[in-house]
Amino acid sequence: MNTLFFLIPIALILGAIWLAIFMWTLKSGQYDDLDGAAWRALNDEERPLPPPDKDEKK
Amino acid sequence: MAVCCPAPGADVPVVPLTGDEARHWITRAGPGRSRIEFIVPEANCVACIGGIEPSLNAVPGVVSARVNLTAQRVAVVWRDGEAEPQDFMQTLADLGYTARPFDPRENGILSEQEEGKALLRALAVAGFAACNIMLLSVSVWSGAEGATRDLFHWISALIALPTVIYAGRPFFTSAMAALRHGRVNMDVPISLGVLLATVMSLYETLHHAEHAFFDAAVTLLFFLLAGRTLDHMMRARARSAISNLTLLMPQVATIIENGMARIVPAAALKKDMTLLVAVGERLAADGVVAEGVSELDRSVVTGESVPEVARPGTEVQSGTMNLSAPLTVRITATGEDTFIAELMRLMAVAEQSQSRYVQLADRLARHYAPTVHTMAGITLLGWLLYSHNWHTALMNAIAVLIITCPCALGLAVPAVQVVATGLLFRRGVMVKDGAVLEKLSQVDTVVFDKTGTLTLGHPVLLDAASVPPELLALAAGLAQHSRHPLSKAVVRAASAAAVTPAAVSDVREIPGSGLEAMVGGETVRLGHRLWCGLAEAPDAASMEFALTRQGRLLHLFAFEDELRPEAAATIRKLTASGLKVMLLSGDRPAAVTRLAKLLGIEDYHARQTPEEKLSRVSALQAEGRKVLMVGDGINDAPALAAGFTSMAPATASDIGRTAADTVFLGHSLLAVADARALAARAQRTVKQNFILALLYNALAVPIAVMGFVTPLIAAVAMSTSSILVVANALLLGWRAPLSSALPAAEPPAGRKPEDSAIMTLPAPPQAAE
């Protein structure tokens, strides 16, 4: 029974962290160009990639 | 890797984009930073990223430039005052890319993106909640009791309540909207089921009861949101692809003022201004020719395939392309008064007269919701009479509503539509809306336009193989000095036959007549037979050029509007599946008759005005027929809007493409037959899914009515039925290989710089290149 008091909050917190990270990736436009992202992974130039374009949010 | 990057240094025109005109496209991107997006249709491979991004980043003042391959757009952020949007367009043009500034507000793409993100957020929240609640529920089902069970129920409630409120909104708002209009759609029983499950579970939790349905409510939302998000992504992708096809250049025109030529935006044109129309340019307004003799390609406007001669006094319409010599035109109408504006009004009327189409799922919901509610009512009464216990009766009635909450029904349609539109998208057919598939499957009449739809809208030389090579070389020598479509056809035929054009000197083009040149001291003419000194042709419909030397006929070149590949096969397929096929063309009777005979179309009408096309389509609809209108021109737009559903090739005029429900890329007309066949198959799968879902209900409802439903049974039953319908939908992709190979990754940009005038043009012929 006592273990529950640790395990349940841990499960919830881990879930919440995942949710927060997902929301951040969504907001920073990481799902805007899935095709491009797939190709960029194969880019073997040494040039650093430009920072992701920060969304249309004013 | 797809070959798509244009050759650097290609002749790409750049339109000025500075000052106030540019403001419209620019957004703020932090202090002192501005941002603009360009649509770059040719940017569709990884090499394009490598080509565009470094070049733009090298422009002084640029903070970041990023290519979006999915949307074929480039976003540039720069420091204010250090660069102008003009510079970016120039950089792109130097690389060989045509670009136009992108306005996210256009076509509602911005609001659509926001909607998509809202759905994804709701989906993520529902997913998070579903995982955690299921974890707790499994513990309860495995035998947690007393205080532990209550604790688990309370934690579930704490997660479920905000989730239902947040993630359920798409369904609640849609259900409310339907109810307010006195209608019932699938979202009404969904909302009711989710809300009742939550409220009842809360009540049970408060009373330390055994069963809580939080997991059912949240899992349901998760499944349905997944379907809805996928559906939205598919639609957004098709729409964005279609809007990327629209015209590349801001509309500008050259006017003559006080003897000086000046470039002005098309919107600024006024009546009585004098317009200078260069060769290869499209007219931006209606008017009367003041000076010059030329030939005009009116195919987009009227469907006429043969160019017409324009002389001073000839009335010309906007959208017409000038072919052979510069013209000055006095503007007689602009904006509201033009031919195009008139057609837009016709379109609006045609759209209004369309009755609202109710999707199959919503028609089913009309019967489904009352049936389910009656069943719940009977359960309530039955249990009340049997047990005289309000609580038991109410619980069982609500259990009926929860178990019948149409999770599978809600997924039955979207799952299939996502798979089917995805298949079509890969095939180059872009469907604007899921309901279009349903409509396509019901079509019983197909009406085709001729020029640009059944044909590719540009002439080809007939019997090119039978022309003696030396004559073809001579003709090509003259023809390469002209932009006339028939001349271009001669040049293409020569290069296809690997014939080098002969050297000629002193070439003169006489608009409306032909070309004249000197070869070895003799006059050679290529052009109309009358001008070349021959008798009037017996059949005015055929397109031909005579080639003469010192007045002596060497050869008669006959041309024909090139048929779209697989046009005949498409018509055969459609007729074979029992559809009535009809041809409505604005072209002259002889040309239409010949084509109809060739393709085996029995019902054809020539010389149709846009109004006549519209009224014929409307008449068919009034007879109860469901018409699929396939057309491309400006003159087809009202008929496209009036049809039960409509298709246009990607090379269609902007207004035609906007009016159509579906747009297909590539040259092959088989896209029409394929889309219809797949739509029919998709509709069959939808019906199977409905049957599966109803079977599930037939099994589950008796259990619920008898009061045996526990949260475990509800969870298993609902998931199973949802997974079944989704699996059945995925099978569609498996079972449905399309009849023709897809036209590879043929880019939507089949365009050449010369086409970048006011309307897009038929793509260049593939064969000759």
Tab-separated table of N, CA and C in Angstrom, chain B residues 214-301:
chain	number	residue	atom	x	y	z
B	214	PHE	N	-14.712	6.501	-15.794
B	214	PHE	CA	-13.835	7.570	-16.277
B	214	PHE	C	-12.977	7.110	-17.452
B	215	ASP	N	-12.472	5.872	-17.340
B	215	ASP	CA	-11.596	5.391	-18.411
B	215	ASP	C	-12.328	5.337	-19.743
B	216	ALA	N	-13.602	4.894	-19.687
B	216	ALA	CA	-14.374	4.806	-20.934
B	216	ALA	C	-14.515	6.188	-21.558
B	217	ALA	N	-14.873	7.177	-20.752
B	217	ALA	CA	-15.104	8.523	-21.278
B	217	ALA	C	-13.840	9.058	-21.947
B	218	VAL	N	-12.699	8.886	-21.274
B	218	VAL	CA	-11.474	9.502	-21.781
B	218	VAL	C	-10.887	8.727	-22.967
B	219	THR	N	-10.939	7.390	-22.893
B	219	THR	CA	-10.431	6.601	-24.019
B	219	THR	C	-11.228	6.888	-25.279
B	220	LEU	N	-12.535	7.009	-25.075
B	220	LEU	CA	-13.423	7.349	-26.180
B	220	LEU	C	-12.979	8.644	-26.846
B	221	LEU	N	-12.747	9.655	-26.018
B	221	LEU	CA	-12.305	10.946	-26.551
B	221	LEU	C	-10.992	10.779	-27.304
B	222	PHE	N	-10.091	9.980	-26.742
B	222	PHE	CA	-8.790	9.802	-27.372
B	222	PHE	C	-8.930	9.187	-28.762
B	223	PHE	N	-9.696	8.115	-28.855
B	223	PHE	CA	-9.909	7.454	-30.146
B	223	PHE	C	-10.511	8.416	-31.168
B	224	LEU	N	-11.569	9.097	-30.747
B	224	LEU	CA	-12.271	9.967	-31.687
B	224	LEU	C	-11.402	11.142	-32.107
B	225	LEU	N	-10.635	11.676	-31.155
B	225	LEU	CA	-9.759	12.794	-31.504
B	225	LEU	C	-8.665	12.343	-32.471
B	226	ALA	N	-8.184	11.126	-32.292
B	226	ALA	CA	-7.169	10.618	-33.208
B	226	ALA	C	-7.726	10.610	-34.624
B	227	GLY	N	-8.956	10.091	-34.779
B	227	GLY	CA	-9.591	10.067	-36.097
B	227	GLY	C	-9.748	11.465	-36.653
B	228	ARG	N	-10.186	12.364	-35.799
B	228	ARG	CA	-10.457	13.710	-36.268
B	228	ARG	C	-9.170	14.450	-36.649
B	229	THR	N	-8.111	14.214	-35.897
B	229	THR	CA	-6.842	14.880	-36.198
B	229	THR	C	-6.294	14.402	-37.540
B	230	LEU	N	-6.336	13.098	-37.748
B	230	LEU	CA	-5.853	12.557	-39.021
B	230	LEU	C	-6.649	13.142	-40.180
B	231	ASP	N	-7.948	13.178	-40.004
B	231	ASP	CA	-8.837	13.714	-41.022
B	231	ASP	C	-8.463	15.154	-41.343
B	232	HIS	N	-8.228	15.911	-40.298
B	232	HIS	CA	-7.881	17.317	-40.485
B	232	HIS	C	-6.552	17.469	-41.207
B	233	MET	N	-5.576	16.645	-40.835
B	233	MET	CA	-4.256	16.755	-41.459
B	233	MET	C	-4.330	16.468	-42.951
B	234	MET	N	-5.107	15.456	-43.311
B	234	MET	CA	-5.270	15.113	-44.720
B	234	MET	C	-5.857	16.281	-45.500
B	235	ARG	N	-6.914	16.852	-44.930
B	235	ARG	CA	-7.600	17.929	-45.632
B	235	ARG	C	-6.708	19.140	-45.762
B	236	ALA	N	-6.013	19.475	-44.655
B	236	ALA	CA	-5.145	20.651	-44.669
B	236	ALA	C	-4.058	20.474	-45.723
B	237	ARG	N	-3.549	19.249	-45.839
B	237	ARG	CA	-2.480	19.000	-46.787
B	237	ARG	C	-2.964	19.196	-48.228
B	238	ALA	N	-4.156	18.668	-48.515
B	238	ALA	CA	-4.705	18.833	-49.864
B	238	ALA	C	-4.947	20.301	-50.158
B	239	ARG	N	-5.509	21.020	-49.192
B	239	ARG	CA	-5.821	22.434	-49.435
B	239	ARG	C	-4.563	23.238	-49.668
B	240	SER	N	-3.548	22.964	-48.848
B	240	SER	CA	-2.331	23.752	-48.997
B	240	SER	C	-1.677	23.440	-50.345
B	241	ALA	N	-1.740	22.166	-50.760
B	241	ALA	CA	-1.170	21.821	-52.060
B	241	ALA	C	-1.923	22.539	-53.171
B	242	ILE	N	-3.245	22.618	-53.049
B	242	ILE	CA	-4.029	23.278	-54.093
B	242	ILE	C	-3.747	24.772	-54.103
B	243	SER	N	-3.647	25.360	-52.922
B	243	SER	CA	-3.461	26.808	-52.924
B	243	SER	C	-2.061	27.162	-53.428
B	244	ASN	N	-1.111	26.226	-53.307
B	244	ASN	CA	0.214	26.486	-53.867
B	244	ASN	C	0.203	26.515	-55.382
B	245	LEU	N	-0.862	26.002	-55.985
B	245	LEU	CA	-0.939	26.000	-57.444
B	245	LEU	C	-1.381	27.346	-57.976
B	246	THR	N	-1.970	28.145	-57.119
B	246	THR	CA	-2.502	29.404	-57.623
B	246	THR	C	-1.393	30.307	-58.097
B	247	LEU	N	-1.817	31.304	-58.772
B	247	LEU	CA	-0.907	32.090	-59.595
B	247	LEU	C	0.334	32.534	-58.848
B	248	LEU	N	1.413	32.527	-59.569
B	248	LEU	CA	2.703	32.795	-58.947
B	248	LEU	C	2.988	34.280	-58.819
B	249	MET	N	2.404	35.057	-59.680
B	249	MET	CA	2.804	36.460	-59.690
B	249	MET	C	1.672	37.337	-59.190
B	250	PRO	N	2.028	38.400	-58.448
B	250	PRO	CA	1.008	39.404	-58.166
B	250	PRO	C	0.560	39.967	-59.506
B	251	GLN	N	-0.699	40.307	-59.630
B	251	GLN	CA	-1.174	40.745	-60.932
B	251	GLN	C	-0.732	42.170	-61.222
B	252	VAL	N	0.023	42.301	-62.290
B	252	VAL	CA	0.431	43.640	-62.700
B	252	VAL	C	0.124	43.808	-64.181
B	253	ALA	N	0.082	45.054	-64.624
B	253	ALA	CA	-0.174	45.324	-66.030
B	253	ALA	C	0.626	46.553	-66.425
B	254	THR	N	0.920	46.656	-67.722
B	254	THR	CA	1.650	47.825	-68.210
B	254	THR	C	0.652	48.777	-68.860
B	255	ILE	N	0.644	50.038	-68.416
B	255	ILE	CA	-0.241	51.020	-69.054
B	255	ILE	C	0.605	52.091	-69.716
B	256	ILE	N	-0.014	52.756	-70.680
B	256	ILE	CA	0.679	53.868	-71.342
B	256	ILE	C	0.012	55.156	-70.907
B	257	GLU	N	0.819	56.030	-70.307
B	257	GLU	CA	0.301	57.289	-69.808
B	257	GLU	C	1.172	58.400	-70.351
B	258	ASN	N	0.582	59.339	-71.029
B	258	ASN	CA	1.343	60.439	-71.633
B	258	ASN	C	2.534	59.918	-72.439
B	259	GLY	N	2.309	58.858	-73.140
B	259	GLY	CA	3.368	58.331	-73.989
B	259	GLY	C	4.412	57.518	-73.245
B	260	MET	N	4.244	57.364	-71.905
B	260	MET	CA	5.229	56.612	-71.124
B	260	MET	C	4.612	55.305	-70.633
B	261	ALA	N	5.386	54.241	-70.701
B	261	ALA	CA	4.893	52.969	-70.182
B	261	ALA	C	5.150	52.895	-68.680
B	262	ARG	N	4.196	52.365	-67.936
B	262	ARG	CA	4.339	52.291	-66.491
B	262	ARG	C	3.686	50.986	-66.022
B	263	ILE	N	4.315	50.340	-65.029
B	263	ILE	CA	3.740	49.087	-64.501
B	263	ILE	C	2.861	49.413	-63.301
B	264	VAL	N	1.638	48.950	-63.322
B	264	VAL	CA	0.731	49.203	-62.194
B	264	VAL	C	0.109	47.868	-61.771
B	265	PRO	N	-0.332	47.763	-60.506
B	265	PRO	CA	-1.064	46.562	-60.092
B	265	PRO	C	-2.370	46.466	-60.852
B	266	ALA	N	-2.769	45.252	-61.163
B	266	ALA	CA	-3.989	45.070	-61.951
B	266	ALA	C	-5.185	45.714	-61.279
B	267	ALA	N	-5.161	45.756	-59.946
B	267	ALA	CA	-6.310	46.301	-59.226
B	267	ALA	C	-6.465	47.801	-59.483
B	268	ALA	N	-5.370	48.453	-59.895
B	268	ALA	CA	-5.426	49.899	-60.075
B	268	ALA	C	-5.888	50.304	-61.478
B	269	LEU	N	-6.191	49.327	-62.329
B	269	LEU	CA	-6.615	49.647	-63.690
B	269	LEU	C	-7.981	50.317	-63.682
B	270	LYS	N	-8.127	51.334	-64.550
B	270	LYS	CA	-9.395	52.045	-64.646
B	270	LYS	C	-9.882	52.019	-66.088
B	271	LYS	N	-11.162	52.311	-66.226
B	271	LYS	CA	-11.749	52.400	-67.556
B	271	LYS	C	-11.031	53.483	-68.366
B	272	ASP	N	-10.901	53.274	-69.668
B	272	ASP	CA	-10.297	54.218	-70.600
B	272	ASP	C	-8.790	54.349	-70.483
B	273	MET	N	-8.163	53.586	-69.602
B	273	MET	CA	-6.701	53.568	-69.609
B	273	MET	C	-6.253	52.809	-70.855
B	274	THR	N	-5.013	53.040	-71.249
B	274	THR	CA	-4.483	52.300	-72.389
B	274	THR	C	-3.495	51.251	-71.895
B	275	LEU	N	-3.790	50.046	-72.268
B	275	LEU	CA	-3.031	48.911	-71.766
B	275	LEU	C	-2.097	48.438	-72.867
B	276	LEU	N	-0.838	48.168	-72.481
B	276	LEU	CA	0.098	47.597	-73.440
B	276	LEU	C	0.250	46.116	-73.122
B	277	VAL	N	-0.096	45.260	-74.084
B	277	VAL	CA	-0.032	43.831	-73.834
B	277	VAL	C	1.088	43.227	-74.664
B	278	ALA	N	2.122	42.772	-73.974
B	278	ALA	CA	3.265	42.198	-74.670
B	278	ALA	C	2.923	40.793	-75.158
B	279	VAL	N	3.768	40.259	-76.033
B	279	VAL	CA	3.562	38.899	-76.527
B	279	VAL	C	3.745	37.927	-75.368
B	280	GLY	N	2.831	36.979	-75.246
B	280	GLY	CA	2.925	35.995	-74.172
B	280	GLY	C	2.278	36.456	-72.886
B	281	GLU	N	1.736	37.672	-72.881
B	281	GLU	CA	1.125	38.193	-71.671
B	281	GLU	C	-0.386	37.987	-71.729
B	282	ARG	N	-1.006	37.912	-70.556
B	282	ARG	CA	-2.452	37.797	-70.531
B	282	ARG	C	-3.086	39.135	-70.206
B	283	LEU	N	-4.247	39.366	-70.783
B	283	LEU	CA	-4.933	40.628	-70.549
B	283	LEU	C	-5.438	40.702	-69.117
B	284	ALA	N	-5.267	41.883	-68.512
B	284	ALA	CA	-5.687	42.044	-67.128
B	284	ALA	C	-7.064	42.685	-67.026
B	285	ALA	N	-7.625	43.117	-68.155
B	285	ALA	CA	-8.944	43.756	-68.117
B	285	ALA	C	-9.628	43.543	-69.458
B	286	ASP	N	-10.929	43.767	-69.475
B	286	ASP	CA	-11.654	43.709	-70.736
B	286	ASP	C	-11.414	45.010	-71.511
B	287	GLY	N	-11.417	44.928	-72.828
B	287	GLY	CA	-11.197	46.155	-73.569
B	287	GLY	C	-11.410	45.996	-75.067
B	288	VAL	N	-11.000	47.027	-75.807
B	288	VAL	CA	-11.091	47.023	-77.265
B	288	VAL	C	-9.695	47.297	-77.798
B	289	VAL	N	-9.283	46.541	-78.812
B	289	VAL	CA	-7.950	46.743	-79.364
B	289	VAL	C	-7.880	48.122	-80.018
B	290	ALA	N	-6.855	48.904	-79.630
B	290	ALA	CA	-6.695	50.226	-80.220
B	290	ALA	C	-5.680	50.192	-81.358
B	291	GLU	N	-4.602	49.472	-81.133
B	291	GLU	CA	-3.556	49.422	-82.138
B	291	GLU	C	-2.961	48.034	-82.186
B	292	GLY	N	-2.492	47.656	-83.369
B	292	GLY	CA	-1.777	46.389	-83.496
B	292	GLY	C	-2.667	45.268	-83.989
B	293	VAL	N	-2.033	44.316	-84.632
B	293	VAL	CA	-2.728	43.122	-85.092
B	293	VAL	C	-2.002	41.935	-84.491
B	294	SER	N	-2.757	41.054	-83.893
B	294	SER	CA	-2.114	39.904	-83.268
B	294	SER	C	-3.096	38.748	-83.245
B	295	GLU	N	-2.639	37.647	-82.709
B	295	GLU	CA	-3.541	36.534	-82.516
B	295	GLU	C	-3.706	36.291	-81.027
B	296	LEU	N	-4.900	35.908	-80.645
B	296	LEU	CA	-5.190	35.733	-79.235
B	296	LEU	C	-5.578	34.290	-78.948
B	297	ASP	N	-5.017	33.773	-77.861
B	297	ASP	CA	-5.404	32.437	-77.401
B	297	ASP	C	-6.493	32.618	-76.361
B	298	ARG	N	-7.710	32.247	-76.726
B	298	ARG	CA	-8.835	32.467	-75.824
B	298	ARG	C	-9.287	31.163	-75.180
B	299	SER	N	-8.444	30.133	-75.238
B	299	SER	CA	-8.927	28.811	-74.824
B	299	SER	C	-9.366	28.766	-73.358
B	300	VAL	N	-8.667	29.500	-72.503
B	300	VAL	CA	-9.051	29.473	-71.093
B	300	VAL	C	-10.388	30.170	-70.879
B	301	VAL	N	-10.658	31.166	-71.746
B	301	VAL	CA	-11.858	31.957	-71.555
B	301	VAL	C	-13.076	31.310	-72.210
